[in-house]
mmCIF file of C-alpha atoms in Angstrom:
data_model
loop_
_atom_site.group_PDB
_atom_site.id
_atom_site.type_symbol
_atom_site.label_atom_id
_atom_site.label_comp_id
_atom_site.label_asym_id
_atom_site.label_seq_id
_atom_site.Cartn_x
_atom_site.Cartn_y
_atom_site.Cartn_z
ATOM 1 C CA MET J 1 106.238 83.465 81.134
ATOM 2 C CA VAL J 2 109.427 80.895 79.333
ATOM 3 C CA LEU J 3 109.323 77.750 81.754
ATOM 4 C CA TRP J 4 104.626 77.908 81.481
ATOM 5 C CA ASN J 5 105.299 78.102 77.845
ATOM 6 C CA HIS J 6 107.025 75.630 77.816
ATOM 7 C CA ALA J 7 104.450 73.513 80.249
ATOM 8 C CA SER J 8 101.617 70.798 79.045
ATOM 9 C CA PHE J 9 99.139 70.726 82.785
ATOM 10 C CA ASN J 10 96.060 67.784 83.065
ATOM 11 C CA ILE J 11 93.681 68.660 85.907
ATOM 12 C CA PHE J 12 93.723 66.499 88.959
ATOM 13 C CA ASP J 13 90.793 67.667 90.611
ATOM 14 C CA ILE J 14 88.711 70.723 91.104
ATOM 15 C CA ARG J 15 87.167 71.196 95.039
ATOM 16 C CA ARG J 16 84.799 73.964 96.537
ATOM 17 C CA VAL J 17 85.118 73.627 100.473
ATOM 18 C CA VAL J 18 83.190 74.551 103.224
ATOM 19 C CA VAL J 19 84.404 74.647 107.024
ATOM 20 C CA GLN J 20 81.633 75.275 108.980
ATOM 21 C CA ALA J 21 82.568 77.486 111.774
ATOM 22 C CA GLY J 22 85.879 77.329 114.244
ATOM 23 C CA GLN J 23 86.607 73.535 112.701
ATOM 24 C CA THR J 24 89.679 73.440 111.036
ATOM 25 C CA LEU J 25 91.164 71.428 108.523
ATOM 26 C CA ARG J 26 94.209 69.891 109.318
ATOM 27 C CA SER J 27 97.964 68.426 108.039
ATOM 28 C CA TYR J 28 96.291 68.551 104.887
ATOM 29 C CA VAL J 29 99.535 67.476 102.637
ATOM 30 C CA LEU J 30 98.858 68.036 98.987
ATOM 31 C CA PRO J 31 98.882 65.523 96.282
ATOM 32 C CA ALA J 32 99.265 67.909 93.392
ATOM 33 C CA SER J 33 100.289 71.239 92.609
ATOM 34 C CA VAL J 34 97.562 73.324 93.440
ATOM 35 C CA PHE J 35 95.551 76.922 93.035
ATOM 36 C CA VAL J 36 93.230 78.170 96.399
ATOM 37 C CA MET J 37 91.487 81.116 96.463
ATOM 38 C CA SER J 38 88.881 81.958 98.806
ATOM 39 C CA VAL J 39 85.998 83.123 98.265
ATOM 40 C CA ARG J 40 83.351 83.656 101.753
ATOM 41 C CA GLY J 41 83.910 84.085 105.408
ATOM 42 C CA SER J 42 87.539 84.455 106.870
ATOM 43 C CA ALA J 43 90.517 81.916 108.372
ATOM 44 C CA GLN J 44 94.109 81.508 109.187
ATOM 45 C CA ILE J 45 95.303 79.171 106.402
ATOM 46 C CA ILE J 46 98.959 77.537 107.590
ATOM 47 C CA LEU J 47 101.089 76.530 104.878
ATOM 48 C CA ASP J 48 104.787 75.066 105.159
ATOM 49 C CA GLU J 49 104.351 76.386 108.488
ATOM 50 C CA THR J 50 104.065 80.019 107.108
ATOM 51 C CA ALA J 51 100.115 81.124 108.822
ATOM 52 C CA HIS J 52 98.180 83.769 106.568
ATOM 53 C CA ASN J 53 95.155 85.818 108.252
ATOM 54 C CA THR J 54 92.927 85.248 105.155
ATOM 55 C CA ARG J 55 89.333 86.570 103.980
ATOM 56 C CA ARG J 56 88.077 86.407 101.071
ATOM 57 C CA PHE J 57 89.349 86.947 96.917
ATOM 58 C CA GLN J 58 92.575 85.474 98.707
ATOM 59 C CA ILE J 59 95.190 83.157 95.709
ATOM 60 C CA PHE J 60 97.586 80.456 98.047
ATOM 61 C CA HIS J 61 99.855 79.198 95.691
ATOM 62 C CA ALA J 62 101.586 76.020 97.138
ATOM 63 C CA GLY J 63 103.569 72.654 94.995
ATOM 64 C CA LYS J 64 102.610 69.167 95.961
ATOM 65 C CA GLY J 65 103.892 67.441 98.824
ATOM 66 C CA SER J 66 103.823 71.318 100.609
ATOM 67 C CA VAL J 67 101.327 70.359 104.463
ATOM 68 C CA LEU J 68 97.642 72.815 103.882
ATOM 69 C CA ASN J 69 96.014 73.194 107.914
ATOM 70 C CA VAL J 70 92.971 75.551 107.800
ATOM 71 C CA GLU J 71 91.028 77.194 110.700
ATOM 72 C CA ALA J 72 87.431 78.866 109.592
ATOM 73 C CA ALA J 73 86.799 82.112 112.087
ATOM 74 C CA GLN J 74 83.393 82.375 113.448
ATOM 75 C CA GLU J 75 81.647 83.266 110.156
ATOM 76 C CA GLY J 76 83.208 80.336 108.378
ATOM 77 C CA PHE J 77 85.136 80.041 105.765
ATOM 78 C CA GLU J 78 84.344 79.492 101.798
ATOM 79 C CA TYR J 79 87.779 78.390 99.748
ATOM 80 C CA TYR J 80 88.220 75.966 96.036
ATOM 81 C CA CYS J 81 91.581 74.187 95.650
ATOM 82 C CA VAL J 82 92.200 73.901 91.828
ATOM 83 C CA TYR J 83 94.951 70.777 91.577
ATOM 84 C CA TYR J 84 97.049 69.937 88.347
ATOM 85 C CA LYS J 85 99.861 68.759 86.899
ATOM 86 C CA ALA J 86 102.347 70.168 85.192
ATOM 87 C CA LYS J 87 105.587 69.056 83.134
ATOM 88 C CA LEU J 88 107.994 70.491 81.473
ATOM 89 C CA SER J 89 108.877 69.463 77.566
ATOM 90 C CA LEU J 90 112.038 70.927 77.426
ATOM 91 C CA PRO J 91 115.521 68.470 77.359
ATOM 92 C CA THR J 92 117.183 67.053 79.263
ATOM 93 C CA HIS J 93 120.748 69.439 79.569
ATOM 94 C CA GLY J 94 120.737 73.032 78.547
ATOM 95 C CA GLU J 95 119.457 76.251 80.078
ATOM 96 C CA LEU J 96 115.679 76.375 79.866
ATOM 97 C CA ALA J 97 116.080 72.868 81.892
ATOM 98 C CA ALA J 98 118.942 74.421 84.599
ATOM 99 C CA LEU J 99 116.333 77.124 84.670
ATOM 100 C CA ALA J 100 113.620 74.884 85.694
ATOM 101 C CA GLU J 101 115.185 72.694 87.730
ATOM 102 C CA ARG J 102 115.837 76.229 89.808
ATOM 103 C CA LEU J 103 112.998 78.012 89.826
ATOM 104 C CA ARG J 104 110.822 75.017 89.882
ATOM 105 C CA PRO J 105 107.477 77.390 89.292
ATOM 106 C CA PHE J 106 105.101 74.701 89.770
ATOM 107 C CA HIS J 107 105.976 74.150 93.083
ATOM 108 C CA VAL J 108 107.087 77.630 94.861
ATOM 109 C CA THR J 109 104.810 79.062 97.774
ATOM 110 C CA TYR J 110 103.459 82.543 96.874
ATOM 111 C CA ASN J 111 100.108 85.037 97.490
ATOM 112 C CA LEU J 112 97.822 86.840 95.430
ATOM 113 C CA ILE J 113 96.198 89.401 96.033
ATOM 114 C CA PRO J 114 93.805 90.271 93.290
ATOM 115 C CA ALA J 115 93.144 93.766 91.752
ATOM 116 C CA GLU J 116 90.663 92.071 90.076
ATOM 117 C CA PRO J 117 89.434 89.369 91.721
ATOM 118 C CA VAL J 118 85.689 88.800 90.016
ATOM 119 C CA ILE J 119 87.930 87.627 86.447
ATOM 120 C CA LEU J 120 89.917 85.002 88.313
ATOM 121 C CA TYR J 121 86.108 84.107 90.454
ATOM 122 C CA ARG J 122 84.271 83.670 87.162
ATOM 123 C CA CYS J 123 86.735 81.768 85.965
ATOM 124 C CA LEU J 124 87.034 79.625 88.942
ATOM 125 C CA THR J 125 83.327 78.629 88.769
ATOM 126 C CA ASP J 126 83.557 78.352 86.006
ATOM 127 C CA MET J 127 85.542 76.004 85.963
ATOM 128 C CA HIS J 128 84.459 74.005 88.487
ATOM 129 C CA LYS J 129 81.135 73.582 87.435
ATOM 130 C CA GLU J 130 82.381 72.520 83.749
ATOM 131 C CA TRP J 131 84.789 70.312 86.005
ATOM 132 C CA GLY J 132 81.531 68.589 86.757
ATOM 133 C CA LYS J 133 80.558 67.623 84.116
ATOM 134 C CA ALA J 134 80.463 63.436 82.737
ATOM 135 C CA GLU J 135 81.207 64.158 79.227
ATOM 136 C CA ALA J 136 84.402 64.717 77.895
ATOM 137 C CA LEU J 137 83.941 67.811 76.767
ATOM 138 C CA GLY J 138 83.725 69.064 80.099
ATOM 139 C CA HIS J 139 86.801 68.446 81.013
ATOM 140 C CA LEU J 140 88.834 69.559 77.770
ATOM 141 C CA ARG J 141 87.167 73.225 78.806
ATOM 142 C CA ALA J 142 87.088 73.302 82.022
ATOM 143 C CA LYS J 143 91.432 72.583 81.112
ATOM 144 C CA VAL J 144 91.347 75.939 78.720
ATOM 145 C CA LEU J 145 90.682 77.173 81.720
ATOM 146 C CA LEU J 146 92.802 77.117 83.375
ATOM 147 C CA PHE J 147 94.838 78.542 80.757
ATOM 148 C CA GLN J 148 92.805 81.187 81.458
ATOM 149 C CA PHE J 149 93.213 81.351 85.268
ATOM 150 C CA ILE J 150 96.444 80.935 84.930
ATOM 151 C CA THR J 151 97.576 83.528 82.311
ATOM 152 C CA GLU J 152 95.259 85.709 84.700
ATOM 153 C CA VAL J 153 97.511 85.288 87.894
ATOM 154 C CA LEU J 154 99.893 86.149 86.449
ATOM 155 C CA ASN J 155 99.074 88.765 84.309
ATOM 156 C CA GLN J 156 97.801 90.324 87.882
ATOM 157 C CA MET J 157 101.162 89.483 89.460
ATOM 158 C CA GLN J 158 103.350 91.070 87.326
ATOM 159 C CA SER J 159 101.070 93.846 87.269
ATOM 160 C CA GLN J 160 101.213 94.502 90.849
ATOM 161 C CA ASP J 161 104.980 94.121 90.566
ATOM 162 C CA ALA J 162 105.222 96.764 87.567
ATOM 163 C CA ARG J 163 102.782 98.886 90.224
ATOM 164 C CA SER J 164 105.822 98.245 93.349
ATOM 165 C CA GLN J 165 108.509 99.667 91.045
ATOM 166 C CA LYS J 166 107.393 102.621 90.075
ATOM 167 C CA ARG J 167 106.328 102.860 93.587
ATOM 168 C CA ASP J 168 109.418 102.752 94.749
ATOM 169 C CA LEU J 169 110.791 105.493 92.228
ATOM 170 C CA ALA J 170 110.242 108.220 94.528
ATOM 171 C CA ALA J 171 110.947 107.059 97.299
ATOM 172 C CA GLN J 172 114.372 106.710 95.629
ATOM 173 C CA ILE J 173 114.616 110.319 95.269
ATOM 174 C CA ILE J 174 113.888 110.875 98.671
ATOM 175 C CA THR J 175 116.706 108.561 98.986
ATOM 176 C CA ILE J 176 119.152 110.246 97.103
ATOM 177 C CA ILE J 177 117.419 114.111 97.633
ATOM 178 C CA GLN J 178 118.304 113.972 101.041
ATOM 179 C CA SER J 179 121.068 111.823 101.817
ATOM 180 C CA ARG J 180 123.259 114.190 98.760
ATOM 181 C CA TYR J 181 121.046 117.931 99.214
ATOM 182 C CA ALA J 182 124.553 118.854 99.563
ATOM 183 C CA GLU J 183 125.782 118.428 96.441
ATOM 184 C CA ALA J 184 124.845 119.831 92.925
ATOM 185 C CA ILE J 185 121.535 117.609 92.168
ATOM 186 C CA THR J 186 119.573 118.728 88.463
ATOM 187 C CA LEU J 187 116.725 117.069 86.968
ATOM 188 C CA GLU J 188 119.468 115.546 84.577
ATOM 189 C CA LEU J 189 121.317 114.198 87.093
ATOM 190 C CA LEU J 190 117.943 111.777 88.974
ATOM 191 C CA SER J 191 116.803 111.734 85.206
ATOM 192 C CA GLU J 192 120.747 109.888 85.054
ATOM 193 C CA ASN J 193 120.907 108.113 88.062
ATOM 194 C CA LEU J 194 117.158 106.403 87.872
ATOM 195 C CA ASN J 195 116.833 105.610 84.463
ATOM 196 C CA TYR J 196 113.748 107.821 83.523
ATOM 197 C CA SER J 197 113.246 110.501 81.503
ATOM 198 C CA VAL J 198 112.900 113.638 82.783
ATOM 199 C CA PRO J 199 109.135 114.719 82.726
ATOM 200 C CA HIS J 200 108.155 111.659 83.268
ATOM 201 C CA LEU J 201 110.485 111.469 86.373
ATOM 202 C CA SER J 202 109.058 115.020 87.445
ATOM 203 C CA SER J 203 105.173 114.823 86.438
ATOM 204 C CA TYR J 204 105.666 110.773 89.111
ATOM 205 C CA PHE J 205 107.100 112.058 91.825
ATOM 206 C CA LYS J 206 105.038 115.534 92.077
ATOM 207 C CA SER J 207 101.241 112.852 91.932
ATOM 208 C CA ARG J 208 102.786 111.499 94.993
ATOM 209 C CA THR J 209 104.333 113.573 97.313
ATOM 210 C CA GLY J 210 102.715 117.219 95.928
ATOM 211 C CA LEU J 211 106.139 118.295 95.340
ATOM 212 C CA SER J 212 108.238 118.487 91.707
ATOM 213 C CA PRO J 213 111.898 116.873 92.701
ATOM 214 C CA ILE J 214 113.324 120.460 93.004
ATOM 215 C CA ASP J 215 110.807 121.674 95.521
ATOM 216 C CA TYR J 216 111.768 119.355 97.794
ATOM 217 C CA LEU J 217 115.578 119.608 97.565
ATOM 218 C CA ILE J 218 115.273 123.460 98.379
ATOM 219 C CA LYS J 219 112.846 121.888 101.334
ATOM 220 C CA VAL J 220 115.273 120.129 102.253
ATOM 221 C CA ARG J 221 117.292 122.807 102.188
ATOM 222 C CA ILE J 222 115.934 124.856 104.721
ATOM 223 C CA ASP J 223 114.597 122.428 106.093
ATOM 224 C CA LYS J 224 118.343 121.736 107.649
ATOM 225 C CA THR J 225 119.223 125.551 107.010
ATOM 226 C CA ALA J 226 116.262 125.954 109.924
ATOM 227 C CA ALA J 227 117.388 123.173 111.822
ATOM 228 C CA LEU J 228 121.244 124.859 111.985
ATOM 229 C CA LEU J 229 120.079 128.588 112.638
ATOM 230 C CA LEU J 230 119.478 127.474 116.428
ATOM 231 C CA GLU J 231 121.614 124.626 116.373
ATOM 232 C CA THR J 232 124.938 126.095 115.475
ATOM 233 C CA ASP J 233 126.792 129.943 114.998
ATOM 234 C CA ALA J 234 127.353 128.630 111.841
ATOM 235 C CA THR J 235 127.446 131.907 109.778
ATOM 236 C CA LEU J 236 124.852 132.520 106.565
ATOM 237 C CA LYS J 237 127.712 132.253 104.728
ATOM 238 C CA GLU J 238 128.961 128.514 106.243
ATOM 239 C CA ILE J 239 125.366 126.573 106.826
ATOM 240 C CA ALA J 240 125.187 128.092 102.550
ATOM 241 C CA SER J 241 127.820 126.216 101.478
ATOM 242 C CA SER J 242 127.095 123.113 103.728
ATOM 243 C CA VAL J 243 123.498 122.378 102.149
ATOM 244 C CA GLY J 244 124.615 123.307 98.862
ATOM 245 C CA TYR J 245 124.322 126.674 97.748
ATOM 246 C CA GLN J 246 126.997 128.819 97.233
ATOM 247 C CA ASP J 247 125.917 132.024 97.340
ATOM 248 C CA PRO J 248 124.112 132.567 101.274
ATOM 249 C CA TYR J 249 122.359 136.054 99.762
ATOM 250 C CA TYR J 250 120.585 133.131 97.808
ATOM 251 C CA LEU J 251 119.410 131.522 101.045
ATOM 252 C CA GLY J 252 117.987 134.336 101.970
ATOM 253 C CA ARG J 253 116.021 135.100 99.990
ATOM 254 C CA LEU J 254 114.517 131.048 99.795
ATOM 255 C CA PHE J 255 114.195 131.333 103.146
ATOM 256 C CA LYS J 256 112.272 133.668 103.927
ATOM 257 C CA LYS J 257 109.774 132.966 100.882
ATOM 258 C CA HIS J 258 109.729 130.209 102.798
ATOM 259 C CA LYS J 259 109.032 130.559 106.134
ATOM 260 C CA GLY J 260 108.129 133.759 106.541
ATOM 261 C CA VAL J 261 111.043 135.819 107.945
ATOM 262 C CA SER J 262 114.877 135.964 107.641
ATOM 263 C CA PRO J 263 117.558 134.276 107.936
ATOM 264 C CA SER J 264 118.297 136.906 111.129
ATOM 265 C CA HIS J 265 114.725 136.982 112.543
ATOM 266 C CA PHE J 266 114.291 132.992 112.239
ATOM 267 C CA ARG J 267 117.538 132.773 114.786
ATOM 268 C CA THR J 268 116.547 135.602 117.010
ATOM 269 C CA GLU J 269 112.428 134.961 117.214
ATOM 270 C CA HIS J 270 113.024 131.123 118.119
ATOM 271 C CA ARG J 271 116.562 130.510 120.015
ATOM 272 C CA LEU J 272 115.180 132.423 122.573
ATOM 273 C CA PRO J 273 112.535 130.404 124.238
ATOM 274 C CA GLN J 274 116.394 126.991 123.588
ATOM 275 C CA LEU J 275 118.375 129.146 125.780
ATOM 276 C CA GLU J 276 115.461 130.528 128.479
ATOM 277 C CA ASP J 277 115.159 126.134 128.943
ATOM 278 C CA SER J 278 118.273 124.805 128.211
ATOM 279 C CA PRO J 279 121.662 126.710 127.668
ATOM 280 C CA SER J 280 124.157 123.795 127.272
ATOM 281 C CA THR J 281 122.362 122.666 123.738
ATOM 282 C CA THR J 282 123.183 125.949 121.852
ATOM 283 C CA MET J 283 126.857 124.958 120.604
ATOM 284 C CA ARG J 284 125.232 121.403 119.568
ATOM 285 C CA LEU J 285 126.297 121.127 116.231
ATOM 286 C CA SER J 286 124.931 119.044 113.372
ATOM 287 C CA ILE J 287 125.507 119.011 109.811
ATOM 288 C CA GLY J 288 125.082 115.616 108.489
ATOM 289 C CA PRO J 289 122.083 114.236 106.356
ATOM 290 C CA PRO J 290 118.093 115.492 107.537
ATOM 291 C CA LYS J 291 116.345 113.033 108.829
ATOM 292 C CA ALA J 292 114.715 111.094 106.628
ATOM 293 C CA LEU J 293 110.940 112.465 105.961
ATOM 294 C CA SER J 294 108.264 110.192 106.902
ATOM 295 C CA TYR J 295 105.527 109.428 104.099
ATOM 296 C CA THR J 296 103.034 107.265 105.001
ATOM 297 C CA ASN J 297 100.357 110.487 103.774
ATOM 298 C CA ILE J 298 102.109 111.830 100.555
ATOM 299 C CA VAL J 299 103.591 108.537 98.817
ATOM 300 C CA ASP J 300 100.569 105.790 100.215
ATOM 301 C CA ASN J 301 100.637 102.780 102.548
ATOM 302 C CA ASP J 302 103.125 100.312 100.692
ATOM 303 C CA TYR J 303 105.800 102.939 102.430
ATOM 304 C CA GLN J 304 105.732 102.052 106.427
ATOM 305 C CA ARG J 305 108.233 104.425 109.070
ATOM 306 C CA VAL J 306 110.061 101.882 110.943
ATOM 307 C CA GLY J 307 112.605 103.145 113.597
ATOM 308 C CA ASP J 308 114.962 107.021 113.535
ATOM 309 C CA GLY J 309 113.729 108.454 110.499
ATOM 310 C CA GLU J 310 113.652 104.700 108.221
ATOM 311 C CA ASP J 311 111.117 103.766 105.386
ATOM 312 C CA GLU J 312 110.243 100.116 104.827
ATOM 313 C CA LEU J 313 109.464 99.852 101.539
ATOM 314 C CA ASN J 314 106.453 96.398 101.288
ATOM 315 C CA MET J 315 106.671 95.850 97.724
ATOM 316 C CA TYR J 316 103.975 92.994 98.411
ATOM 317 C CA ARG J 317 101.312 92.800 99.563
ATOM 318 C CA GLY J 318 100.800 89.602 100.462
ATOM 319 C CA SER J 319 103.788 87.125 100.578
ATOM 320 C CA ARG J 320 105.574 86.308 97.572
ATOM 321 C CA PRO J 321 108.539 85.356 95.808
ATOM 322 C CA PRO J 322 110.112 87.813 93.040
ATOM 323 C CA ILE J 323 107.413 87.541 90.231
ATOM 324 C CA GLY J 324 110.524 86.046 88.270
ATOM 325 C CA GLY J 325 110.826 83.520 89.815
ATOM 326 C CA ILE J 326 106.708 83.329 89.393
ATOM 327 C CA ILE J 327 106.866 84.074 86.099
ATOM 328 C CA ALA J 328 110.049 82.476 83.685
#
């Protein structure tokens, strides 16, 4: 945000563009930095050879010299362009000048699906109306609205980034528990590792998964115990030691509480069919970390299952660089 605070802005042009169904705007070289906001219909937008399937209320930003292609879908496509020029009032040398040279916030390409698009849409249409007026006062009002528009875009981007980091907290807890379930994990340990208070960490994780961190840890350990009972001839004492419990009797009571039967009955009831079907697999030993939980249904769709037991975190709905590089 520091660099934006040192910038002065001039509007180059504001345009409302309607592309009819099936028509294409090809290889338009941007004459200035631009905000593009789609408002109706759908299209494929290509910015600097990166394609985006776009519907209404999506925002794009690009710098001067970027190449824009727009191919409208069957219902046509309508969007606004706000071309602007920004100038930084900074000394030639110094930390801010070096930061501006490295980040170039007015030239970077990114896009955003705003959480509150109507605020931005109203600001944009008012800006377009004022810019179309002949008197100088209208252009001044448009410039004021540009500041409001940019501020709201940055605010919504920052809010989305904060929510993404918070969603990632659930993923971090799950990763720690799945990789270290055999250790003495406590809420205090998680709090220290993740730099969140115990009450906040515990309540947030439960709101995302339906379980407290400790209940989730117990679930992982019980599931691992069940797998070892079926796949090995390990004693309950050996299993308890491998999943993080020193007392096999305590593990036995927990197991019965969660599975409804004692470990010995569970092994007998569930292992016999396996013995008949595949006797050669009964001596397999697996005491590694449990298979990663696919929690698409317990966290949210920003976490998507990929491969075998791995979770990929998509932190942004739109394709854009880290927030620090934009709002610096």
